[in-house]
XYZ file of C-alpha atoms in Angstrom:
406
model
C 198.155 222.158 146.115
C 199.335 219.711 149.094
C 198.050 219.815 151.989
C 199.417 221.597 155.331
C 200.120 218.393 157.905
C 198.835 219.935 161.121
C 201.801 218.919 163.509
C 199.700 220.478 166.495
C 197.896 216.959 167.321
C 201.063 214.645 166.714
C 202.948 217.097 169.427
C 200.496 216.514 171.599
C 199.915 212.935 171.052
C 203.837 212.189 171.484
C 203.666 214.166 174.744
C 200.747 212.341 176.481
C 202.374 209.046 175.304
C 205.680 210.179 176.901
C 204.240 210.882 179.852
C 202.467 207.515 180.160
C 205.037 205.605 179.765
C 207.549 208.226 182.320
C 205.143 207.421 184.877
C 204.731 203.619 184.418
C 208.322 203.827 184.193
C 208.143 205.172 188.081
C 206.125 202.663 189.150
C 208.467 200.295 187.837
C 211.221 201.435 189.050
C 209.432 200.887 192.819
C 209.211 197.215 191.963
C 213.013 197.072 190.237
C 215.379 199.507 191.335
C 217.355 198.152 188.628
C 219.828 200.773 186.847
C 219.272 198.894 183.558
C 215.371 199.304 183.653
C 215.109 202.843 182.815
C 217.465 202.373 179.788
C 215.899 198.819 178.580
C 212.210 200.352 178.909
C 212.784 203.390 176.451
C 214.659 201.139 173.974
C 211.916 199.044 173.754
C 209.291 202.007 173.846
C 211.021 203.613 171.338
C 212.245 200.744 168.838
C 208.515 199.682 168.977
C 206.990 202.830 168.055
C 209.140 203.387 165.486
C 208.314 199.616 164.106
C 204.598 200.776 164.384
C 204.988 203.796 162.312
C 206.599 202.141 159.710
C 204.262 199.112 159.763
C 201.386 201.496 159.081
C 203.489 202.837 156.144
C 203.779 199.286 154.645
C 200.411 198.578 155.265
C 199.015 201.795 153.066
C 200.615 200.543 150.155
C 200.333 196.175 150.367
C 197.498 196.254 152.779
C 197.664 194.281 156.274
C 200.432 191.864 156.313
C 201.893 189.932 159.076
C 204.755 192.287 160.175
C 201.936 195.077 160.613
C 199.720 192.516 162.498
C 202.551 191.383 165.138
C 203.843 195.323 165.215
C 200.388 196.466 165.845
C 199.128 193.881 168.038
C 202.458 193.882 170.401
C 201.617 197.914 170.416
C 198.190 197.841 171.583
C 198.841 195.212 174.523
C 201.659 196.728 175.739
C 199.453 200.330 175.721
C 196.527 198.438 176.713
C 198.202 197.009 179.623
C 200.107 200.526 180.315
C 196.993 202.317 180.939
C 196.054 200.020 183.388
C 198.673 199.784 185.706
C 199.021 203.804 185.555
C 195.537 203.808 186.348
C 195.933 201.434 189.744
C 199.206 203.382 190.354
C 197.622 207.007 190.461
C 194.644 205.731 192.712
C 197.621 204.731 195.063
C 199.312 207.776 194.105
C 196.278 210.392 194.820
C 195.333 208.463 198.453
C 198.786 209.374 199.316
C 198.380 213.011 198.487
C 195.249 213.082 200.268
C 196.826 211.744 203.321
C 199.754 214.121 203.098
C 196.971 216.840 203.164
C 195.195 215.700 206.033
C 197.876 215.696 207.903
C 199.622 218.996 207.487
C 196.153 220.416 209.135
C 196.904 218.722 212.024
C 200.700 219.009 212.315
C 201.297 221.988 209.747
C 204.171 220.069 208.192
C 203.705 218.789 204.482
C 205.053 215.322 203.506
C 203.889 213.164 201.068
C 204.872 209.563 201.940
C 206.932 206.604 199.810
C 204.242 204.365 197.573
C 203.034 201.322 199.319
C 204.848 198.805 197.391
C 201.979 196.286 198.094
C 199.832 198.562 195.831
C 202.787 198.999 193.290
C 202.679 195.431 193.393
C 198.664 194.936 192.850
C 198.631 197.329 190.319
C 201.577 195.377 188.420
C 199.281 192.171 188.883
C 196.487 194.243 186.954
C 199.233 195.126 184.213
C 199.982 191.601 183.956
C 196.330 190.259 183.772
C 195.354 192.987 181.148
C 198.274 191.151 178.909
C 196.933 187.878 179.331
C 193.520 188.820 178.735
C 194.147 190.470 175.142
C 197.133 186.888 174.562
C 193.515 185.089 175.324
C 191.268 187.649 173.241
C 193.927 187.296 170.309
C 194.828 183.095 170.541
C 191.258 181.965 171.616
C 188.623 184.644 171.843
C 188.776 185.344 167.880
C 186.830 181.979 167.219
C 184.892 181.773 170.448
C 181.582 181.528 168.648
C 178.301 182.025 170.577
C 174.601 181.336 169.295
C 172.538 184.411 170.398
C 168.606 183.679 169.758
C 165.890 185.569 169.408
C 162.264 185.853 169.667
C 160.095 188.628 167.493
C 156.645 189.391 167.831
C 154.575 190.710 164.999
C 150.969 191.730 164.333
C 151.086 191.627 160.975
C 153.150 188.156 160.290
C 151.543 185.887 157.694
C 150.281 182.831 159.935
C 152.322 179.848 157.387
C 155.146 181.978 158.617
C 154.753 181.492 162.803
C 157.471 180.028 164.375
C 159.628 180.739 161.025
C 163.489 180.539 161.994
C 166.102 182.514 160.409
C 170.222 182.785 161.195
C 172.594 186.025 160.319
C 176.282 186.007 160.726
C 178.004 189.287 159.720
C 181.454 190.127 158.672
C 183.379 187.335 157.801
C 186.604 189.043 156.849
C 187.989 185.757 155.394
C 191.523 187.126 154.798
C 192.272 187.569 158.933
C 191.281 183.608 159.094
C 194.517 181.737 160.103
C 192.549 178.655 162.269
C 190.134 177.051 159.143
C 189.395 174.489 162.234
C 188.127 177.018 164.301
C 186.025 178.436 161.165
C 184.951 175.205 160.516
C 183.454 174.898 164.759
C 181.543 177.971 163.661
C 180.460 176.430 160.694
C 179.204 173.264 162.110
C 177.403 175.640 164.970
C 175.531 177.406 161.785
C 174.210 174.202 160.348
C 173.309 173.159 163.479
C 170.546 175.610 163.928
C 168.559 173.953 161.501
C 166.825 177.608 160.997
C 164.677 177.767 157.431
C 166.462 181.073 155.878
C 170.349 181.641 156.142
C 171.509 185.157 155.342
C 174.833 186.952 155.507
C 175.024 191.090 155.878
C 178.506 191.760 154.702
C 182.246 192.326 154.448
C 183.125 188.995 153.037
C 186.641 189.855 152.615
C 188.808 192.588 154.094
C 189.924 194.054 150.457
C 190.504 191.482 147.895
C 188.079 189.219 146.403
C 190.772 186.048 146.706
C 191.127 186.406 150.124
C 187.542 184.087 150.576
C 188.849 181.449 148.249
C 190.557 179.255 150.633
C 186.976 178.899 152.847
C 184.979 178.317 149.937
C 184.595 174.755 150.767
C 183.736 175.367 154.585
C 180.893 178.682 153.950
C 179.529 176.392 151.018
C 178.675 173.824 153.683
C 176.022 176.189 154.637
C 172.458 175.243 153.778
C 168.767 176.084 154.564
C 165.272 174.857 153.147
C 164.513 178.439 152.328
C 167.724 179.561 150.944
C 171.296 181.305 151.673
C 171.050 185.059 150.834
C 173.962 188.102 151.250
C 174.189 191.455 150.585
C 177.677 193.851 150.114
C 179.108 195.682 153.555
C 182.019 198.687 153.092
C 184.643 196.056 153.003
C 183.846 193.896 150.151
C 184.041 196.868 147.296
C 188.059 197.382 147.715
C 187.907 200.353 148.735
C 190.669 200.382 151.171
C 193.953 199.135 149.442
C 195.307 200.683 146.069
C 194.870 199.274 143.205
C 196.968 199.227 139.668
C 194.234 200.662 138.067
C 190.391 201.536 137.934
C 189.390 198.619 135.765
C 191.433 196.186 138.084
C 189.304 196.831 141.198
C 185.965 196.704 138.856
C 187.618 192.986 138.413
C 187.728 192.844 141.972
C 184.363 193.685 142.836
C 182.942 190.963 140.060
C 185.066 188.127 141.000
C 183.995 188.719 144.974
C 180.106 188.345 143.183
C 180.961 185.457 141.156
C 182.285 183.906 144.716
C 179.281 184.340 146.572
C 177.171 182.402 143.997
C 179.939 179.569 144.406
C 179.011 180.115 148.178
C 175.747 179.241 147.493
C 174.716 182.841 148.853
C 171.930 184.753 146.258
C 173.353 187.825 146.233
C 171.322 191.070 146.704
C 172.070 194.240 144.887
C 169.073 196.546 146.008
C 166.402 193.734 144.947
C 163.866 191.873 146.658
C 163.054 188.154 146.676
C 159.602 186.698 146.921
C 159.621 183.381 149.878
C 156.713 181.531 149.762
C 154.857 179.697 152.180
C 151.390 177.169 152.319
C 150.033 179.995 149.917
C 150.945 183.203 152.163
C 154.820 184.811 151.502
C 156.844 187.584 152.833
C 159.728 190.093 151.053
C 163.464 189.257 151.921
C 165.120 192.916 150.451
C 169.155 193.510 150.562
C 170.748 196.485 149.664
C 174.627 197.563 148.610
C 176.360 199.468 151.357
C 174.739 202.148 153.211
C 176.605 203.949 155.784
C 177.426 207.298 157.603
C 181.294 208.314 156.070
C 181.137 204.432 154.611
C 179.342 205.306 151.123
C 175.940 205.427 150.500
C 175.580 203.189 147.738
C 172.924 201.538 148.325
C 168.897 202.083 146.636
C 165.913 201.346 149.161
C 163.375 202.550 146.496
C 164.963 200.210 144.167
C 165.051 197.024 146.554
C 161.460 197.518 147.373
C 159.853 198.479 144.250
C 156.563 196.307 142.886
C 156.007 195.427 146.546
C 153.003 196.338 148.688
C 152.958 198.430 151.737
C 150.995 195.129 153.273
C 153.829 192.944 152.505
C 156.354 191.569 155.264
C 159.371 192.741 154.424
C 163.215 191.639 156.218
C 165.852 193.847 155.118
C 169.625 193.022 154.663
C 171.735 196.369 154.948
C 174.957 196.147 156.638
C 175.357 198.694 158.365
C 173.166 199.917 161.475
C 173.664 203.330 160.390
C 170.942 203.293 157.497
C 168.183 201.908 159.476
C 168.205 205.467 162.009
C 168.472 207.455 158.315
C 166.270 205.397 156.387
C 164.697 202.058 157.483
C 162.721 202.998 160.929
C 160.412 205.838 159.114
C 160.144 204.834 155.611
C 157.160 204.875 154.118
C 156.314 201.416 153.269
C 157.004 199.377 156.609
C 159.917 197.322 157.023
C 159.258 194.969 159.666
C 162.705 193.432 160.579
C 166.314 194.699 159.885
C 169.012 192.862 160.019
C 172.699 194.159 160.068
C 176.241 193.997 161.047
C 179.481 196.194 160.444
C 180.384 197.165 163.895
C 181.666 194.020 165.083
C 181.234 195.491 168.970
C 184.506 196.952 168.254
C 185.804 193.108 169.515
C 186.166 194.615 173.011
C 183.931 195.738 176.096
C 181.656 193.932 178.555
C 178.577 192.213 178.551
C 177.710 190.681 181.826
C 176.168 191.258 184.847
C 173.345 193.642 183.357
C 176.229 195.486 181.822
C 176.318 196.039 178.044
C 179.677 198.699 176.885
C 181.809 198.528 174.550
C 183.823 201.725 173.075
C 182.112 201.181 169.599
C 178.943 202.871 171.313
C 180.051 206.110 170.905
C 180.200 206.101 167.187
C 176.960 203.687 166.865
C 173.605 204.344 168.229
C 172.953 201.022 168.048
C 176.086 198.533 167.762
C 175.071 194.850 169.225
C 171.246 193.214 169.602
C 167.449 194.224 169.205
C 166.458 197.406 168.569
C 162.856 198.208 168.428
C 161.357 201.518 167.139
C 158.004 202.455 165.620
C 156.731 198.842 165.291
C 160.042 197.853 163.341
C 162.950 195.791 164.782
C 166.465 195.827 163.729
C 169.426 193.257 165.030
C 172.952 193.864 164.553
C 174.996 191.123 164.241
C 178.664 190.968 166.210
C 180.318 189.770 163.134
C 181.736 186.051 162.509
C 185.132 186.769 161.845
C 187.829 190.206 163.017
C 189.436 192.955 161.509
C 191.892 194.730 162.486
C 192.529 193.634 165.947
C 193.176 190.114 165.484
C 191.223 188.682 168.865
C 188.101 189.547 171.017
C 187.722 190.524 173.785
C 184.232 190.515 176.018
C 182.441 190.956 172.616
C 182.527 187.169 170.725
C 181.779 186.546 167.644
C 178.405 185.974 166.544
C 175.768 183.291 165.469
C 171.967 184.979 165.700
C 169.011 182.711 165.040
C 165.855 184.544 164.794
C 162.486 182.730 165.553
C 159.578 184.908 163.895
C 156.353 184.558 165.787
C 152.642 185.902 165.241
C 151.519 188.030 168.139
């Protein structure tokens, strides 16, 4: 039977976006009293909401191409930028109001006066510094790479393995690379860490397997005395595009495996690797995906069987979401998890003591340390971008880990 579209949300969608853009559209018309503007402003509206819709048709059948990525990303600046003038503009607008109410209770009359165009005109600054902030986000921010570094205590470290450095990037998404200069800066940053373990914790690719082929040479770079290890995120098993048939996404999935061994990476299908030390050694474990509503592939019993509850164990599962369901109470203690996936949504803030991004109402924990029942999980920012081509606030991520007996 096909489904019943439920028109109820669209409606009221469409109207809320109508009536965003009606009253930006009177703020406007403050600043340009223009006779052409109203007409100009709806064709535009209109012819690029229309492009939008049937970008995102294209895109369901031949995945993200360039036409979807321009439509998109003209869309969401434009909206972006929108919001915030109509913001500005309805502070201005709701001062007036209350002004127009303080004063009939003194003179009994009720008159609401004419906007301050000086406000109009600061909140049309703010409109035009929201659109060069994403044109920054999406030309430079996208490859702004930043080495985040941590320090981890732990009682029950080995002592060869004090001071032991490790680096995670996350979510490479090598087919929204256009810059491979830029990937090669964050490359060079990588090697430059000179930490002993390298591991990556997913999403390779957006969909297809071929999409990493042209940054082979630069991710192969990538070495460490103790080894390059990766495990599978949501992205890398193809699930998002259609394929011809069953058997040619199956081909998919092995070629993207055969790829990370030319990487360099061991790969990690719920297994376990021993790394050994001056006699002592701890557990590096990686898992397929495991996600809330992103399949729950993955096998933690399997990764960790034939170790010992004494062991040190680091865990590579890419997304956050399995160490609240899983990791932080399993039986057999997992000291340190390290994961990725959210990618900080590639817009909030984190300055000034202040750490938001929207992503943080889907994710308990999205960016950083967590620490919970003697265990310790990082996730990662993510290397490359999806979707959104750019960053904003939230830049992409080198971590280096320094592990140190308490």
């Amino acid at each position: 039977m096909k489904r019943k579209l439920n028109l109820l949300p669209l409606i009221i969608v469409a109207i809320i976006f109508f009536a965003l853009n009606a009253y930006v559209l009177s703020g406007l018309g403050t600043i340009s009293p223009s006779s052409l503007l109203s007409p100009i402003f709806w064709v535009f509206i209109t012819g690029l909401t229309f492009a939008l819709f049937f970008a995102i048709q294209q895109m369901r059948i031949q995945g993200i191409n360039k036409f979807f990525q321009i439509v998109s990303h003209t869309f969401l600046l434009v909206f972006a930028a929108e919001i915030v003038f109509a913001f500005f503009l309805l502070l201005g607008d709701v001062f007036r109001l209350l002004m127009a109410v303080a004063i009939s209770f003194e003179s009994g009359g009720f008159h609401i006066a004419a906007r301050n165009n000086y406000w109009v005109d600061f909140a049309f600054i703010m409109f035009c510094l929201t659109i060069a902030l994403f044109a920054y986000g999406i030309t430079q921010g996208k490859y702004a790479y930043r080495v985040i570094k941590h320090t981890l205590y732990f009682d029950d470290l080995p002592v060869s393995f004090d001071g032991f450095t490790l680096t995670q990037i996350s979510d490479i998404h090598a087919g929204s690379f256009t810059n491979p200069k830029a990937v090669q800066k964050g490359i060079d940053m990588i090697n430059a860490q000179k930490s002993d373990l390298f591991v990556f914790t997913g999403d390779l690719v957006n969909n297809a397997a071929s999409e990493i082929v042209p940054y082979i040479g630069h991710f192969s770079q990538i070495k460490a005395p103790f080894g390059q290890f990766s495990v599978l995120g949501n992205h890398d098993y193809g699930d998002y595009i259609k394929w011809p048939t069953s058997a040619d996404k199956i081909q998919n999935l092995n070629r993207l495996k055969a790829y990370h061994n030319e990487l360099g990476f061991k790969l990690l299908l719920d297994e376990h690797v021993e790394l050994h030390k001056k006699g002592e050694k701890i557990i590096l474990a990686g898992i397929e995906n495991w996600g809330i509503g992103f399949g729950e592939r993955g096998d933690l019993n399997k990764a960790l069987q034939n170790t010992s509850v004494t062991d040190f164990k680091i865990l590579l599962s890419h997304d956050p979401s399995h160490w609240d369901a899983q990791v932080k109470n399993y039986s057999s203690k997992i000291n340190l998890t390290l994961a990725g996936h959210t990618h900080g949504m590639q817009f909030g803030i984190e300055a000034f003591g202040i750490k938001w991004s929207p992503v943080k109402y889907r994710y308990k924990h999205w960016a950083g340390i967590k620490t919970e029942n003697g265990r310790f999980l990082n996730v990662n920012r993510g290397f490359g971008f999806l979707g959104f081509s750019g960053r904003i606030g939230i830049w992409p991520e080198i971590t280096v880990i320094e592990l140190k007996k308490k």
